[in-house]
Amino acid sequence: MFPLEDPGAVIASLPRWIGAIPQQALLLVWMRRAGGWPRVWMSVEGVSRFDVLGSRDLAALAEIAEVVREICVTRTPDAACVLVVDAEVPDSPIGAYRDLVSVLDEQLAHNNVLLADAWLIPTFDPGRRWSSLRGDRHGVLPAVTPEYRPHPSGPLAEQLAHHLTRLSVTDNAPADAGEARDWLRGRVVFVLRRVYELHAAFEVTAADLAEVAIALRHTAVRDCCYGLAVSSYAEPALAMWRLLWQTLPHGHRAEAALLLAVSAYLAADVALATAAIQTARIDNSDPLATRQIADAIDHRLPAHVLRVVAQAGVRQAATLGIDLV
C-alpha cells in the first residue's frame, strides 16, 4: 500500500507488474483505496501497458478507451494513475504528454473513475527524477528490493522464446476420448519428471522448459499440477513454477504464475504469491482461475481456501493413475 502523496514509492513498485522495463511506454495504473486517515492509502490492483505516447494516435487512443471501459466495468477501480516512461527525458515532448493525460482524464471520468495523478520518468532506476504531468511537483525514485520481480531476459529466456514458437504449432490433444486420456496422462507425467529432475539437480534444457510451459496451457494438466503444492514435491514444484515465471516471455507466463501463486501462498510466502498473481492478471489466459486465486491472495484468506484447489488437483491426477501424495 502507498500514500498517494508519495509518487516515488508507487512508481518504484511498478516494474514487478510489467516485467521487462520499457524505454518508452504509457502505463495506466489501476488502484484500490486501502483505507487510512488522514492519509489516503492506495494499493495497486493492475497495470495496463501501451506503446502510444502521443495524443494524436487515434487508433491507439481508441484501443486505450476500450481497455479503460472494460477494466472500469469488470474491476471497478477506485482510481487510476498515469505513468509515461520516456528514455529521452528531458528532451521528450512534455506538452504532448500533458495533452494525452487530459484525454485519458476525460475517458476515465466518463467511466466514473478518478485520475488521481500522472507522472513522467526517464527510467525506473533508483535516484532518477520523476515529474508530475499535472503540476510542477517532482522527486526521485527510491531503491526497491527486486527479490520478487520477474526478469524475462538472458540466454535462457531467449532460448525459451525460440522453443515456444517451434513447439506451439504441434501441441494438440487427440480428439478420441481414450487417446486424449493417455495423452493427458503423458503430459502430466512429463511435467512431473521435469520437476523431479530440477529437484535432483539434473539438467533441464530450455526445450524441456518450453514443453512444460506449453503443457501447462491445457487446463486439465494445470489442474493436476496444483496438487504438487500439497505433495512431497511442493518445494521443487515451486522452484519450477518460479523459474518459468522468471524466464518465459510476456504473454506466456500466466499458467506458471497461477501455479506459483498457489504454491507460494501455501508455503506462507505471501509476497511471492502476490507478485505471481500480478503477473497472472497481466497475461490473463485463464480469467476465472485468476480471479478466484487473486481474491484469496488479495484478501489474505486462510490457506485452506487454496489448499482445496491443490487437493482437487491430487484427486484429478489420481483419476489418471498418478499418485501425488
JSON list of C-alpha atoms in Angstrom, two decimals, residues 125-257:
[
{"chain": "A", "resi": 125, "resn": "ASP", "atom": "CA", "xyz": [16.47, 3.38, -11.92]},
{"chain": "A", "resi": 126, "resn": "PRO", "atom": "CA", "xyz": [16.71, 4.47, -8.27]},
{"chain": "A", "resi": 127, "resn": "GLY", "atom": "CA", "xyz": [17.66, 8.11, -7.93]},
{"chain": "A", "resi": 128, "resn": "ARG", "atom": "CA", "xyz": [16.16, 9.13, -11.28]},
{"chain": "A", "resi": 129, "resn": "ARG", "atom": "CA", "xyz": [13.78, 12.07, -11.31]},
{"chain": "A", "resi": 130, "resn": "TRP", "atom": "CA", "xyz": [10.01, 11.78, -11.58]},
{"chain": "A", "resi": 131, "resn": "SER", "atom": "CA", "xyz": [7.98, 14.79, -12.67]},
{"chain": "A", "resi": 132, "resn": "SER", "atom": "CA", "xyz": [4.27, 15.45, -12.40]},
{"chain": "A", "resi": 133, "resn": "LEU", "atom": "CA", "xyz": [2.27, 15.86, -15.60]},
{"chain": "A", "resi": 134, "resn": "ARG", "atom": "CA", "xyz": [-0.46, 17.68, -13.66]},
{"chain": "A", "resi": 135, "resn": "GLY", "atom": "CA", "xyz": [1.61, 20.28, -11.90]},
{"chain": "A", "resi": 136, "resn": "ASP", "atom": "CA", "xyz": [5.18, 21.20, -11.03]},
{"chain": "A", "resi": 137, "resn": "ARG", "atom": "CA", "xyz": [5.89, 18.55, -8.38]},
{"chain": "A", "resi": 138, "resn": "HIS", "atom": "CA", "xyz": [8.92, 16.32, -8.77]},
{"chain": "A", "resi": 139, "resn": "GLY", "atom": "CA", "xyz": [11.13, 13.98, -6.79]},
{"chain": "A", "resi": 140, "resn": "VAL", "atom": "CA", "xyz": [13.47, 11.00, -7.08]},
{"chain": "A", "resi": 141, "resn": "LEU", "atom": "CA", "xyz": [12.75, 7.28, -7.24]},
{"chain": "A", "resi": 142, "resn": "PRO", "atom": "CA", "xyz": [13.67, 5.24, -4.15]},
{"chain": "A", "resi": 143, "resn": "ALA", "atom": "CA", "xyz": [15.56, 1.95, -4.23]},
{"chain": "A", "resi": 144, "resn": "VAL", "atom": "CA", "xyz": [13.38, -1.18, -4.14]},
{"chain": "A", "resi": 145, "resn": "THR", "atom": "CA", "xyz": [14.21, -4.79, -3.42]},
{"chain": "A", "resi": 146, "resn": "PRO", "atom": "CA", "xyz": [13.89, -6.72, -6.71]},
{"chain": "A", "resi": 147, "resn": "GLU", "atom": "CA", "xyz": [13.53, -10.09, -4.98]},
{"chain": "A", "resi": 148, "resn": "TYR", "atom": "CA", "xyz": [10.10, -10.83, -6.42]},
{"chain": "A", "resi": 149, "resn": "ARG", "atom": "CA", "xyz": [10.42, -9.16, -9.79]},
{"chain": "A", "resi": 150, "resn": "PRO", "atom": "CA", "xyz": [10.41, -11.48, -12.81]},
{"chain": "A", "resi": 151, "resn": "HIS", "atom": "CA", "xyz": [13.34, -10.95, -15.18]},
{"chain": "A", "resi": 152, "resn": "PRO", "atom": "CA", "xyz": [12.46, -12.37, -18.61]},
{"chain": "A", "resi": 153, "resn": "SER", "atom": "CA", "xyz": [15.90, -11.74, -20.05]},
{"chain": "A", "resi": 154, "resn": "GLY", "atom": "CA", "xyz": [19.18, -13.52, -20.66]},
{"chain": "A", "resi": 155, "resn": "PRO", "atom": "CA", "xyz": [20.16, -16.59, -22.71]},
{"chain": "A", "resi": 156, "resn": "LEU", "atom": "CA", "xyz": [17.64, -18.97, -21.13]},
{"chain": "A", "resi": 157, "resn": "ALA", "atom": "CA", "xyz": [14.76, -16.58, -21.76]},
{"chain": "A", "resi": 158, "resn": "GLU", "atom": "CA", "xyz": [15.84, -16.15, -25.39]},
{"chain": "A", "resi": 159, "resn": "GLN", "atom": "CA", "xyz": [16.08, -19.92, -25.90]},
{"chain": "A", "resi": 160, "resn": "LEU", "atom": "CA", "xyz": [12.68, -20.43, -24.28]},
{"chain": "A", "resi": 161, "resn": "ALA", "atom": "CA", "xyz": [11.07, -17.91, -26.62]},
{"chain": "A", "resi": 162, "resn": "HIS", "atom": "CA", "xyz": [12.57, -19.75, -29.62]},
{"chain": "A", "resi": 163, "resn": "HIS", "atom": "CA", "xyz": [11.38, -23.18, -28.47]},
{"chain": "A", "resi": 164, "resn": "LEU", "atom": "CA", "xyz": [7.89, -21.89, -27.61]},
{"chain": "A", "resi": 165, "resn": "THR", "atom": "CA", "xyz": [7.44, -20.70, -31.18]},
{"chain": "A", "resi": 166, "resn": "ARG", "atom": "CA", "xyz": [8.65, -24.02, -32.56]},
{"chain": "A", "resi": 167, "resn": "LEU", "atom": "CA", "xyz": [6.59, -26.26, -30.27]},
{"chain": "A", "resi": 168, "resn": "SER", "atom": "CA", "xyz": [3.31, -24.35, -30.13]},
{"chain": "A", "resi": 169, "resn": "VAL", "atom": "CA", "xyz": [2.17, -25.41, -33.58]},
{"chain": "A", "resi": 170, "resn": "THR", "atom": "CA", "xyz": [2.37, -29.14, -32.75]},
{"chain": "A", "resi": 171, "resn": "ASP", "atom": "CA", "xyz": [0.70, -29.20, -29.33]},
{"chain": "A", "resi": 172, "resn": "ASN", "atom": "CA", "xyz": [-2.81, -30.59, -29.86]},
{"chain": "A", "resi": 173, "resn": "ALA", "atom": "CA", "xyz": [-4.70, -33.12, -27.77]},
{"chain": "A", "resi": 174, "resn": "PRO", "atom": "CA", "xyz": [-6.21, -36.12, -29.65]},
{"chain": "A", "resi": 175, "resn": "ALA", "atom": "CA", "xyz": [-9.94, -36.00, -30.41]},
{"chain": "A", "resi": 176, "resn": "ASP", "atom": "CA", "xyz": [-10.56, -39.61, -29.34]},
{"chain": "A", "resi": 177, "resn": "ALA", "atom": "CA", "xyz": [-11.51, -39.76, -25.62]},
{"chain": "A", "resi": 178, "resn": "GLY", "atom": "CA", "xyz": [-9.33, -42.78, -24.83]},
{"chain": "A", "resi": 179, "resn": "GLU", "atom": "CA", "xyz": [-6.35, -41.36, -26.65]},
{"chain": "A", "resi": 180, "resn": "ALA", "atom": "CA", "xyz": [-6.95, -37.98, -25.02]},
{"chain": "A", "resi": 181, "resn": "ARG", "atom": "CA", "xyz": [-6.76, -39.54, -21.55]},
{"chain": "A", "resi": 182, "resn": "ASP", "atom": "CA", "xyz": [-3.46, -41.24, -22.39]},
{"chain": "A", "resi": 183, "resn": "TRP", "atom": "CA", "xyz": [-2.16, -38.02, -23.89]},
{"chain": "A", "resi": 184, "resn": "LEU", "atom": "CA", "xyz": [-3.19, -36.05, -20.80]},
{"chain": "A", "resi": 185, "resn": "ARG", "atom": "CA", "xyz": [-1.51, -38.56, -18.50]},
{"chain": "A", "resi": 186, "resn": "GLY", "atom": "CA", "xyz": [1.64, -38.36, -20.61]},
{"chain": "A", "resi": 187, "resn": "ARG", "atom": "CA", "xyz": [1.70, -34.55, -20.39]},
{"chain": "A", "resi": 188, "resn": "VAL", "atom": "CA", "xyz": [1.28, -34.58, -16.61]},
{"chain": "A", "resi": 189, "resn": "VAL", "atom": "CA", "xyz": [3.98, -37.24, -16.20]},
{"chain": "A", "resi": 190, "resn": "PHE", "atom": "CA", "xyz": [6.29, -35.19, -18.42]},
{"chain": "A", "resi": 191, "resn": "VAL", "atom": "CA", "xyz": [5.88, -32.15, -16.17]},
{"chain": "A", "resi": 192, "resn": "LEU", "atom": "CA", "xyz": [6.38, -34.24, -13.02]},
{"chain": "A", "resi": 193, "resn": "ARG", "atom": "CA", "xyz": [9.61, -35.71, -14.40]},
{"chain": "A", "resi": 194, "resn": "ARG", "atom": "CA", "xyz": [10.98, -32.26, -15.16]},
{"chain": "A", "resi": 195, "resn": "VAL", "atom": "CA", "xyz": [10.12, -31.16, -11.62]},
{"chain": "A", "resi": 196, "resn": "TYR", "atom": "CA", "xyz": [11.95, -34.20, -10.26]},
{"chain": "A", "resi": 197, "resn": "GLU", "atom": "CA", "xyz": [14.98, -33.54, -12.49]},
{"chain": "A", "resi": 198, "resn": "LEU", "atom": "CA", "xyz": [15.15, -29.93, -11.34]},
{"chain": "A", "resi": 199, "resn": "HIS", "atom": "CA", "xyz": [14.98, -31.13, -7.74]},
{"chain": "A", "resi": 200, "resn": "ALA", "atom": "CA", "xyz": [17.72, -33.72, -8.34]},
{"chain": "A", "resi": 201, "resn": "ALA", "atom": "CA", "xyz": [19.96, -31.09, -9.98]},
{"chain": "A", "resi": 202, "resn": "PHE", "atom": "CA", "xyz": [19.78, -32.82, -13.37]},
{"chain": "A", "resi": 203, "resn": "GLU", "atom": "CA", "xyz": [19.99, -30.60, -16.43]},
{"chain": "A", "resi": 204, "resn": "VAL", "atom": "CA", "xyz": [16.59, -29.32, -17.56]},
{"chain": "A", "resi": 205, "resn": "THR", "atom": "CA", "xyz": [17.02, -27.81, -21.01]},
{"chain": "A", "resi": 206, "resn": "ALA", "atom": "CA", "xyz": [15.30, -24.76, -22.47]},
{"chain": "A", "resi": 207, "resn": "ALA", "atom": "CA", "xyz": [13.43, -27.11, -24.81]},
{"chain": "A", "resi": 208, "resn": "ASP", "atom": "CA", "xyz": [12.18, -29.10, -21.80]},
{"chain": "A", "resi": 209, "resn": "LEU", "atom": "CA", "xyz": [11.05, -25.94, -20.01]},
{"chain": "A", "resi": 210, "resn": "ALA", "atom": "CA", "xyz": [9.26, -24.74, -23.13]},
{"chain": "A", "resi": 211, "resn": "GLU", "atom": "CA", "xyz": [7.46, -28.08, -23.39]},
{"chain": "A", "resi": 212, "resn": "VAL", "atom": "CA", "xyz": [6.45, -27.82, -19.72]},
{"chain": "A", "resi": 213, "resn": "ALA", "atom": "CA", "xyz": [5.11, -24.31, -20.34]},
{"chain": "A", "resi": 214, "resn": "ILE", "atom": "CA", "xyz": [3.08, -25.47, -23.32]},
{"chain": "A", "resi": 215, "resn": "ALA", "atom": "CA", "xyz": [1.73, -28.49, -21.42]},
{"chain": "A", "resi": 216, "resn": "LEU", "atom": "CA", "xyz": [0.54, -26.14, -18.67]},
{"chain": "A", "resi": 217, "resn": "ARG", "atom": "CA", "xyz": [-1.63, -24.29, -21.18]},
{"chain": "A", "resi": 218, "resn": "HIS", "atom": "CA", "xyz": [-4.02, -27.23, -21.00]},
{"chain": "A", "resi": 219, "resn": "THR", "atom": "CA", "xyz": [-6.41, -26.68, -18.11]},
{"chain": "A", "resi": 220, "resn": "ALA", "atom": "CA", "xyz": [-6.53, -30.37, -17.13]},
{"chain": "A", "resi": 221, "resn": "VAL", "atom": "CA", "xyz": [-2.72, -30.58, -16.96]},
{"chain": "A", "resi": 222, "resn": "ARG", "atom": "CA", "xyz": [-2.54, -27.41, -14.92]},
{"chain": "A", "resi": 223, "resn": "ASP", "atom": "CA", "xyz": [-5.32, -28.55, -12.58]},
{"chain": "A", "resi": 224, "resn": "CYS", "atom": "CA", "xyz": [-3.35, -31.72, -11.78]},
{"chain": "A", "resi": 225, "resn": "CYS", "atom": "CA", "xyz": [-0.19, -29.72, -11.18]},
{"chain": "A", "resi": 226, "resn": "TYR", "atom": "CA", "xyz": [-1.86, -27.61, -8.49]},
{"chain": "A", "resi": 227, "resn": "GLY", "atom": "CA", "xyz": [-1.76, -30.82, -6.47]},
{"chain": "A", "resi": 228, "resn": "LEU", "atom": "CA", "xyz": [2.02, -30.65, -6.23]},
{"chain": "A", "resi": 229, "resn": "ALA", "atom": "CA", "xyz": [1.63, -27.79, -3.75]},
{"chain": "A", "resi": 230, "resn": "VAL", "atom": "CA", "xyz": [0.43, -30.30, -1.11]},
{"chain": "A", "resi": 231, "resn": "SER", "atom": "CA", "xyz": [2.72, -33.16, -2.12]},
{"chain": "A", "resi": 232, "resn": "SER", "atom": "CA", "xyz": [6.22, -34.18, -1.07]},
{"chain": "A", "resi": 233, "resn": "TYR", "atom": "CA", "xyz": [7.44, -32.30, -4.15]},
{"chain": "A", "resi": 234, "resn": "ALA", "atom": "CA", "xyz": [5.91, -28.98, -3.11]},
{"chain": "A", "resi": 235, "resn": "GLU", "atom": "CA", "xyz": [9.29, -27.25, -2.82]},
{"chain": "A", "resi": 236, "resn": "PRO", "atom": "CA", "xyz": [10.78, -28.36, -6.18]},
{"chain": "A", "resi": 237, "resn": "ALA", "atom": "CA", "xyz": [7.46, -27.68, -7.89]},
{"chain": "A", "resi": 238, "resn": "LEU", "atom": "CA", "xyz": [7.52, -24.13, -6.54]},
{"chain": "A", "resi": 239, "resn": "ALA", "atom": "CA", "xyz": [11.09, -23.80, -7.87]},
{"chain": "A", "resi": 240, "resn": "MET", "atom": "CA", "xyz": [9.92, -24.96, -11.32]},
{"chain": "A", "resi": 241, "resn": "TRP", "atom": "CA", "xyz": [6.99, -22.54, -11.45]},
{"chain": "A", "resi": 242, "resn": "ARG", "atom": "CA", "xyz": [9.24, -19.71, -10.27]},
{"chain": "A", "resi": 243, "resn": "LEU", "atom": "CA", "xyz": [11.87, -20.48, -12.91]},
{"chain": "A", "resi": 244, "resn": "LEU", "atom": "CA", "xyz": [9.23, -20.42, -15.64]},
{"chain": "A", "resi": 245, "resn": "TRP", "atom": "CA", "xyz": [7.69, -17.24, -14.25]},
{"chain": "A", "resi": 246, "resn": "GLN", "atom": "CA", "xyz": [11.08, -15.53, -14.31]},
{"chain": "A", "resi": 247, "resn": "THR", "atom": "CA", "xyz": [12.15, -16.63, -17.78]},
{"chain": "A", "resi": 248, "resn": "LEU", "atom": "CA", "xyz": [9.08, -17.06, -20.00]},
{"chain": "A", "resi": 249, "resn": "PRO", "atom": "CA", "xyz": [8.36, -14.17, -22.37]},
{"chain": "A", "resi": 250, "resn": "HIS", "atom": "CA", "xyz": [5.48, -11.80, -21.71]},
{"chain": "A", "resi": 251, "resn": "GLY", "atom": "CA", "xyz": [2.15, -13.24, -22.75]},
{"chain": "A", "resi": 252, "resn": "HIS", "atom": "CA", "xyz": [3.25, -16.78, -21.85]},
{"chain": "A", "resi": 253, "resn": "ARG", "atom": "CA", "xyz": [3.68, -16.51, -18.07]},
{"chain": "A", "resi": 254, "resn": "ALA", "atom": "CA", "xyz": [0.10, -16.78, -16.81]},
{"chain": "A", "resi": 255, "resn": "GLU", "atom": "CA", "xyz": [-0.08, -20.54, -16.25]},
{"chain": "A", "resi": 256, "resn": "ALA", "atom": "CA", "xyz": [3.22, -20.76, -14.38]},
{"chain": "A", "resi": 257, "resn": "ALA", "atom": "CA", "xyz": [2.29, -17.63, -12.45]}
]
